[in-house]
Amino acid sequence: MPLRKDSCPSLSASVDTARFILLGMLIALYMVAGAVLFSSLERSAEILAHQHWQKRLRDFSHMHNISYQDLKSLLHHYEEARMAGVRVESGRALWDVPGAFYFVGTVVSTIGFGVTAPSTIAGKALLVFYGFFGCSAAMLFFNLFLERVITMLSFILFWCHSRRIRHSRLETLCCRRGHKNEWKPPTYQVTLLLFVVVMVVACGAASLYTAMEGWTYLESLYFCFVAFSTVGFGDFVSVQRKQHEGIRAYQVANCVLMLLGVCCTYSLFNTVSVMIRQGLSCIMRTLARAYSRFLELSCLSDCMVCPRASDACCCDEAKVETVCHRQLSDKDNELGENSSSSKESLPIAVI
């Protein structure tokens, strides 16, 4: 009798644990590969920029007869002032009501550009509690948004599926088999539609940012991905110039695009994670088949060197105890003996 996954809680837990470990190993390898790639691309530029900056400091110190240590001290004070919102070029106010609203939006959405941060002790303490409840509510909002997006996309795909069946004159057959009510859209179709939606939103937002911020279109697309994925490096931040302070329409459009982009990208990430989970299950099934094949080959090799004089193979008496062997009833044992010759039923060894 084939052993089902839902019939044995310990087997289900072991499969989930194996999938978790496999995913952790793949993520670690992915991060190591990413670190090597980014280091090879960016390390030389970092060293070159550091050398140029040190040369400029020495030249400026020599030209204006200023102590090099005094100049570094001044720059250190400027770094502290920058955290409070001080910029070399005048920008919009950071802590007025619109600026503070932009800040709490980056906190609740978990973007966190890092351009604005509280400098007072009371502000930092408030941020801990405010961000805790705000991020929790935002995660719930994103999940509810995901449910409605998936429902809408499933309805659209089901409508297309029904029209295709109707045109192919198979609607009656499908209704008899119950496919019309049981059909569900494949994960890759939902992912593809979500990807198209995210690209449309990102391209539209990039066109707006290119016109309003003076960035190139590629830089605007880069900013959209960093913002919508809630990575938020802070190297590009929208609505921070002085002239943007009086353009309310642009501020509202920026908030709407941020919210829409984050929600759609969050939904896309969830569907992609489902595909990754399916890929992990496929890898585990492949490894299980390879392990079973290895056991069969090792068993055959043991039979070839079997020292017994009789024709019976010593492997015929070998038994592999399943995880739920002790919990099977007598009826299940009888059924298992009757179906032991089936090639689809593979024993699951205790690890």
Coordinates of C-alpha atoms in Angstrom, one line a residue:
M1 CA 0.0 0.0 0.0
P2 CA 1.5 3.4 -1.0
L3 CA 2.2 5.6 2.0
R4 CA 0.5 8.9 1.7
K5 CA 2.1 12.1 3.1
D6 CA -1.0 13.2 4.9
S7 CA -1.3 9.8 6.7
C8 CA 1.9 10.3 8.7
P9 CA 2.5 13.6 10.5
S10 CA 6.2 12.7 11.2
L11 CA 6.8 12.2 7.4
S12 CA 5.1 15.5 6.6
A13 CA 7.3 17.3 9.2
S14 CA 10.4 15.7 7.9
V15 CA 9.6 16.7 4.3
D16 CA 9.0 20.3 5.4
T17 CA 12.2 20.3 7.3
A18 CA 14.1 19.0 4.4
R19 CA 12.6 21.6 2.1
F20 CA 13.5 24.3 4.7
I21 CA 17.1 23.2 4.9
L22 CA 17.4 22.9 1.1
L23 CA 16.0 26.4 0.7
G24 CA 18.4 27.8 3.3
M25 CA 21.4 26.2 1.5
L26 CA 20.3 27.6 -1.8
I27 CA 19.8 31.1 -0.4
A28 CA 23.3 30.9 1.2
L29 CA 24.8 29.9 -2.1
Y30 CA 22.8 32.6 -3.9
M31 CA 24.1 35.2 -1.5
V32 CA 27.7 34.0 -1.8
A33 CA 27.5 34.2 -5.6
G34 CA 25.9 37.6 -5.4
A35 CA 28.7 38.8 -3.1
V36 CA 31.3 37.6 -5.5
L37 CA 29.7 39.3 -8.5
F38 CA 29.0 42.6 -6.8
S39 CA 32.4 42.7 -5.3
S40 CA 34.0 42.1 -8.7
L41 CA 31.9 44.9 -10.2
E42 CA 32.0 47.6 -7.5
R43 CA 35.2 47.1 -5.5
S44 CA 37.5 48.7 -8.0
A45 CA 35.1 51.7 -8.3
E46 CA 35.1 52.1 -4.5
I47 CA 38.9 52.1 -4.3
L48 CA 39.2 54.6 -7.1
A49 CA 36.6 56.9 -5.6
H50 CA 38.4 56.7 -2.2
Q51 CA 41.7 57.6 -3.8
H52 CA 40.1 60.6 -5.7
W53 CA 38.5 61.8 -2.5
Q54 CA 41.7 61.7 -0.5
K55 CA 43.5 63.6 -3.2
R56 CA 40.8 66.3 -3.3
L57 CA 41.1 66.7 0.5
R58 CA 44.8 67.1 0.3
D59 CA 44.7 69.5 -2.6
F60 CA 42.0 71.6 -0.9
S61 CA 43.9 71.7 2.4
H62 CA 47.1 72.7 0.6
M63 CA 45.4 75.3 -1.6
H64 CA 43.5 77.1 1.2
N65 CA 46.1 76.5 3.8
I66 CA 43.8 74.6 6.1
S67 CA 44.9 71.8 8.4
Y68 CA 44.0 68.4 7.0
Q69 CA 42.7 67.3 10.4
D70 CA 40.5 70.4 10.8
L71 CA 39.0 69.7 7.4
K72 CA 38.2 66.1 8.3
S73 CA 36.6 67.4 11.6
L74 CA 34.4 69.8 9.6
L75 CA 33.3 67.0 7.3
H76 CA 32.5 64.8 10.3
H77 CA 30.3 67.5 11.7
Y78 CA 28.6 67.8 8.4
E79 CA 27.8 64.1 8.4
E80 CA 26.1 64.6 11.7
A81 CA 24.2 67.6 10.4
R82 CA 23.1 65.6 7.3
M83 CA 21.3 63.1 9.5
A84 CA 19.2 66.1 10.8
G85 CA 18.3 67.1 7.2
V86 CA 21.0 69.6 6.4
R87 CA 22.0 69.5 2.7
V88 CA 24.6 71.4 0.6
E89 CA 21.9 72.4 -1.8
S90 CA 18.7 73.7 -0.3
G91 CA 15.9 71.1 -0.4
R92 CA 12.4 70.8 0.8
A93 CA 11.7 70.7 4.5
L94 CA 12.0 67.2 5.9
W95 CA 10.0 67.6 9.1
D96 CA 7.0 69.7 8.1
V97 CA 3.7 67.8 7.9
P98 CA 4.1 66.7 4.2
G99 CA 7.7 65.8 4.9
A100 CA 6.8 63.8 8.0
F101 CA 4.0 62.1 6.1
Y102 CA 6.5 61.0 3.5
F103 CA 8.8 59.7 6.3
V104 CA 6.0 57.7 8.0
G105 CA 5.1 56.3 4.6
T106 CA 8.6 54.9 4.2
V107 CA 8.4 53.5 7.7
V108 CA 5.1 51.7 7.4
S109 CA 5.8 50.4 3.9
T110 CA 9.2 49.1 5.2
I111 CA 11.0 51.0 2.4
G112 CA 13.2 53.0 4.7
F113 CA 15.3 55.2 2.3
G114 CA 17.4 56.5 5.2
V115 CA 17.4 60.1 4.0
T116 CA 15.2 61.1 6.9
A117 CA 15.6 59.7 10.4
P118 CA 14.6 61.0 13.8
S119 CA 17.5 62.7 15.7
T120 CA 15.8 63.2 19.1
I121 CA 15.5 60.6 21.8
A122 CA 11.8 61.0 21.9
G123 CA 11.5 60.6 18.2
K124 CA 13.6 57.4 18.2
A125 CA 11.5 55.9 21.0
L126 CA 8.3 56.8 19.2
L127 CA 9.5 55.2 16.0
V128 CA 10.0 51.8 17.7
F129 CA 6.3 51.6 18.8
Y130 CA 4.9 53.4 15.7
G131 CA 6.8 51.2 13.3
F132 CA 5.9 48.0 15.1
F133 CA 2.1 48.5 14.7
G134 CA 2.4 50.3 11.4
C135 CA 4.4 47.6 9.7
S136 CA 2.1 44.9 11.1
A137 CA -0.9 46.7 9.7
A138 CA 0.8 47.2 6.4
M139 CA 1.7 43.5 6.1
L140 CA -2.0 42.7 6.7
F141 CA -3.0 45.2 4.0
F142 CA -0.5 43.7 1.6
N143 CA -1.9 40.2 2.2
L144 CA -5.5 41.3 1.7
F145 CA -4.4 43.1 -1.4
L146 CA -2.7 40.0 -2.6
E147 CA -5.9 37.9 -2.0
R148 CA -8.0 40.3 -4.1
V149 CA -5.4 40.5 -6.9
I150 CA -5.2 36.7 -7.1
T151 CA -9.0 36.5 -7.1
M152 CA -9.3 39.0 -9.9
L153 CA -6.6 37.5 -12.0
S154 CA -8.1 34.0 -11.5
F155 CA -11.4 35.3 -12.7
I156 CA -9.8 36.8 -15.8
L157 CA -7.9 33.6 -16.5
F158 CA -11.0 31.4 -15.9
W159 CA -13.0 33.6 -18.3
C160 CA -10.3 33.2 -21.0
H161 CA -10.2 29.5 -20.3
S162 CA -14.0 29.2 -20.6
R163 CA -14.0 31.0 -23.9
R164 CA -11.3 28.8 -25.2
I165 CA -13.2 25.7 -24.2
R166 CA -16.4 27.1 -25.8
H167 CA -14.6 27.8 -29.1
S168 CA -13.1 24.3 -29.1
R169 CA -16.6 22.8 -28.5
L170 CA -15.5 21.0 -25.4
E171 CA -17.7 22.8 -22.9
T172 CA -20.2 20.0 -22.5
L173 CA -17.4 17.5 -21.8
C174 CA -15.8 19.7 -19.3
C175 CA -19.0 20.3 -17.5
R176 CA -19.7 16.6 -17.2
R177 CA -16.3 16.0 -15.7
G178 CA -16.6 19.0 -13.3
H179 CA -13.6 20.9 -14.8
K180 CA -15.6 24.1 -15.1
N181 CA -15.9 24.5 -11.3
E182 CA -12.6 22.8 -10.3
W183 CA -10.3 24.5 -12.8
K184 CA -7.7 26.8 -11.3
P185 CA -5.2 28.9 -13.1
P186 CA -1.6 27.7 -13.2
T187 CA 0.8 29.6 -11.0
Y188 CA 3.0 30.6 -13.9
Q189 CA 0.1 32.3 -15.6
V190 CA -0.8 34.4 -12.5
T191 CA 2.9 35.2 -12.1
L192 CA 3.2 36.3 -15.7
L193 CA 0.2 38.6 -15.4
L194 CA 1.5 40.1 -12.2
F195 CA 4.9 40.7 -13.8
V196 CA 3.2 42.6 -16.6
V197 CA 1.2 44.7 -14.1
V198 CA 4.4 45.5 -12.2
M199 CA 6.3 46.4 -15.4
V200 CA 3.4 48.7 -16.5
V201 CA 3.4 50.5 -13.1
A202 CA 7.2 50.7 -13.0
C203 CA 7.5 52.1 -16.6
G204 CA 4.7 54.7 -16.0
A205 CA 6.3 55.8 -12.7
A206 CA 9.8 55.9 -14.3
S207 CA 8.4 58.3 -17.0
L208 CA 7.1 60.6 -14.3
Y209 CA 10.3 60.5 -12.3
T210 CA 12.4 61.2 -15.4
A211 CA 10.4 64.3 -16.1
M212 CA 10.2 65.6 -12.5
E213 CA 13.5 64.5 -11.0
G214 CA 15.8 64.9 -13.9
W215 CA 17.0 61.3 -13.7
T216 CA 17.7 59.2 -16.7
Y217 CA 15.0 56.6 -17.6
L218 CA 17.3 53.8 -16.5
E219 CA 18.0 55.5 -13.1
S220 CA 14.2 56.0 -12.7
L221 CA 13.6 52.3 -13.4
Y222 CA 16.3 51.4 -10.9
F223 CA 14.7 53.7 -8.3
C224 CA 11.3 52.0 -8.9
F225 CA 12.6 48.6 -8.3
V226 CA 14.5 49.6 -5.1
A227 CA 11.4 51.4 -3.8
F228 CA 8.7 49.0 -4.9
S229 CA 10.7 46.0 -3.5
T230 CA 11.1 47.9 -0.2
V231 CA 14.9 47.6 -0.4
G232 CA 15.3 51.4 -0.1
F233 CA 19.0 52.2 -0.5
G234 CA 18.5 55.9 -0.4
D235 CA 20.8 56.8 -3.2
F236 CA 17.8 58.0 -5.2
V237 CA 14.9 59.5 -3.4
S238 CA 11.9 61.2 -5.0
V239 CA 10.1 64.5 -4.0
Q240 CA 13.2 65.9 -2.2
R241 CA 13.9 69.0 -4.2
K242 CA 12.9 72.5 -3.2
Q243 CA 10.7 73.1 -6.2
H244 CA 8.7 69.9 -5.4
E245 CA 7.4 71.5 -2.2
G246 CA 4.6 73.4 -4.0
I247 CA 3.6 70.7 -6.5
R248 CA 0.9 68.9 -4.6
A249 CA -0.2 66.9 -7.6
Y250 CA 3.2 65.4 -7.9
Q251 CA 3.4 64.6 -4.2
V252 CA 0.0 62.8 -4.4
A253 CA 1.0 60.9 -7.5
N254 CA 4.2 59.8 -5.9
C255 CA 2.4 58.4 -2.9
V256 CA -0.1 56.6 -5.1
L257 CA 2.6 55.1 -7.3
M258 CA 4.6 54.0 -4.2
L259 CA 1.6 52.3 -2.7
L260 CA 0.5 50.6 -5.9
G261 CA 4.0 49.6 -6.8
V262 CA 4.8 48.1 -3.4
C263 CA 1.5 46.2 -3.3
C264 CA 1.9 44.7 -6.8
T265 CA 5.6 43.8 -6.2
Y266 CA 4.7 42.2 -2.9
S267 CA 2.1 40.1 -4.7
L268 CA 4.6 39.2 -7.5
F269 CA 7.1 38.1 -4.9
N270 CA 4.6 35.8 -3.2
T271 CA 3.7 34.1 -6.5
V272 CA 7.3 33.7 -7.4
S273 CA 7.9 32.2 -3.9
V274 CA 5.2 29.6 -4.7
M275 CA 7.1 28.7 -7.9
I276 CA 10.3 28.4 -5.9
R277 CA 8.5 26.1 -3.5
Q278 CA 7.3 23.9 -6.4
G279 CA 10.9 23.8 -7.7
L280 CA 12.2 22.7 -4.3
S281 CA 9.6 19.9 -4.3
C282 CA 10.7 18.8 -7.7
I283 CA 14.4 18.8 -6.6
M284 CA 13.5 16.7 -3.6
R285 CA 11.5 14.2 -5.7
T286 CA 14.5 13.9 -8.0
L287 CA 16.9 13.4 -5.1
A288 CA 14.5 10.8 -3.6
R289 CA 14.4 8.9 -6.9
A290 CA 18.1 9.0 -7.2
Y291 CA 18.4 7.7 -3.6
S292 CA 16.0 4.9 -4.3
R293 CA 17.8 4.0 -7.4
F294 CA 21.1 3.9 -5.4
L295 CA 19.5 1.5 -2.9
E296 CA 18.3 -0.7 -5.7
L297 CA 21.8 -0.8 -7.3
S298 CA 23.5 -1.5 -3.9
C299 CA 21.0 -4.3 -3.2
L300 CA 21.7 -5.9 -6.6
S301 CA 25.4 -5.7 -6.0
D302 CA 25.0 -7.4 -2.6
C303 CA 22.9 -10.2 -4.3
M304 CA 25.7 -10.8 -6.8
V305 CA 28.2 -11.5 -4.0
C306 CA 25.7 -13.4 -1.9
P307 CA 27.6 -16.3 -0.2
R308 CA 24.6 -18.6 0.1
A309 CA 24.4 -21.7 -2.0
S310 CA 20.7 -21.6 -2.6
D311 CA 19.1 -19.7 -5.4
A312 CA 17.2 -17.4 -3.1
C313 CA 18.7 -14.0 -2.8
C314 CA 19.7 -12.7 0.6
C315 CA 18.0 -9.3 -0.3
D316 CA 14.6 -11.0 -0.4
E317 CA 14.6 -11.2 3.3
A318 CA 15.7 -7.6 3.8
K319 CA 13.0 -5.3 5.2
V320 CA 12.9 -1.6 5.2
E321 CA 10.8 -0.2 8.0
T322 CA 8.7 2.7 7.1
V323 CA 8.2 5.8 9.3
C324 CA 4.6 4.8 10.1
H325 CA 5.2 1.0 10.1
R326 CA 4.3 0.6 13.8
Q327 CA 1.1 2.5 13.3
L328 CA -0.3 0.4 10.4
S329 CA -3.3 -1.8 11.2
D330 CA -3.5 -5.5 10.2
K331 CA -5.7 -4.6 7.3
D332 CA -3.1 -2.1 6.0
N333 CA -0.4 -4.8 6.3
E334 CA -2.5 -7.2 4.3
L335 CA -3.0 -4.6 1.6
G336 CA 0.6 -3.7 1.7
E337 CA 1.6 -7.3 1.1
N338 CA -0.8 -7.6 -1.8
S339 CA 0.6 -4.5 -3.4
S340 CA 4.3 -5.1 -2.6
S341 CA 4.9 -6.0 -6.2
S342 CA 3.8 -2.6 -7.5
K343 CA 6.6 -0.6 -8.9
E344 CA 5.1 2.8 -7.8
S345 CA 5.3 2.0 -4.1
L346 CA 8.7 2.9 -2.9
P347 CA 9.7 2.2 0.8
I348 CA 10.7 5.1 2.9
A349 CA 13.6 4.4 5.1
V350 CA 13.9 5.7 8.6
I351 CA 16.7 8.3 8.7

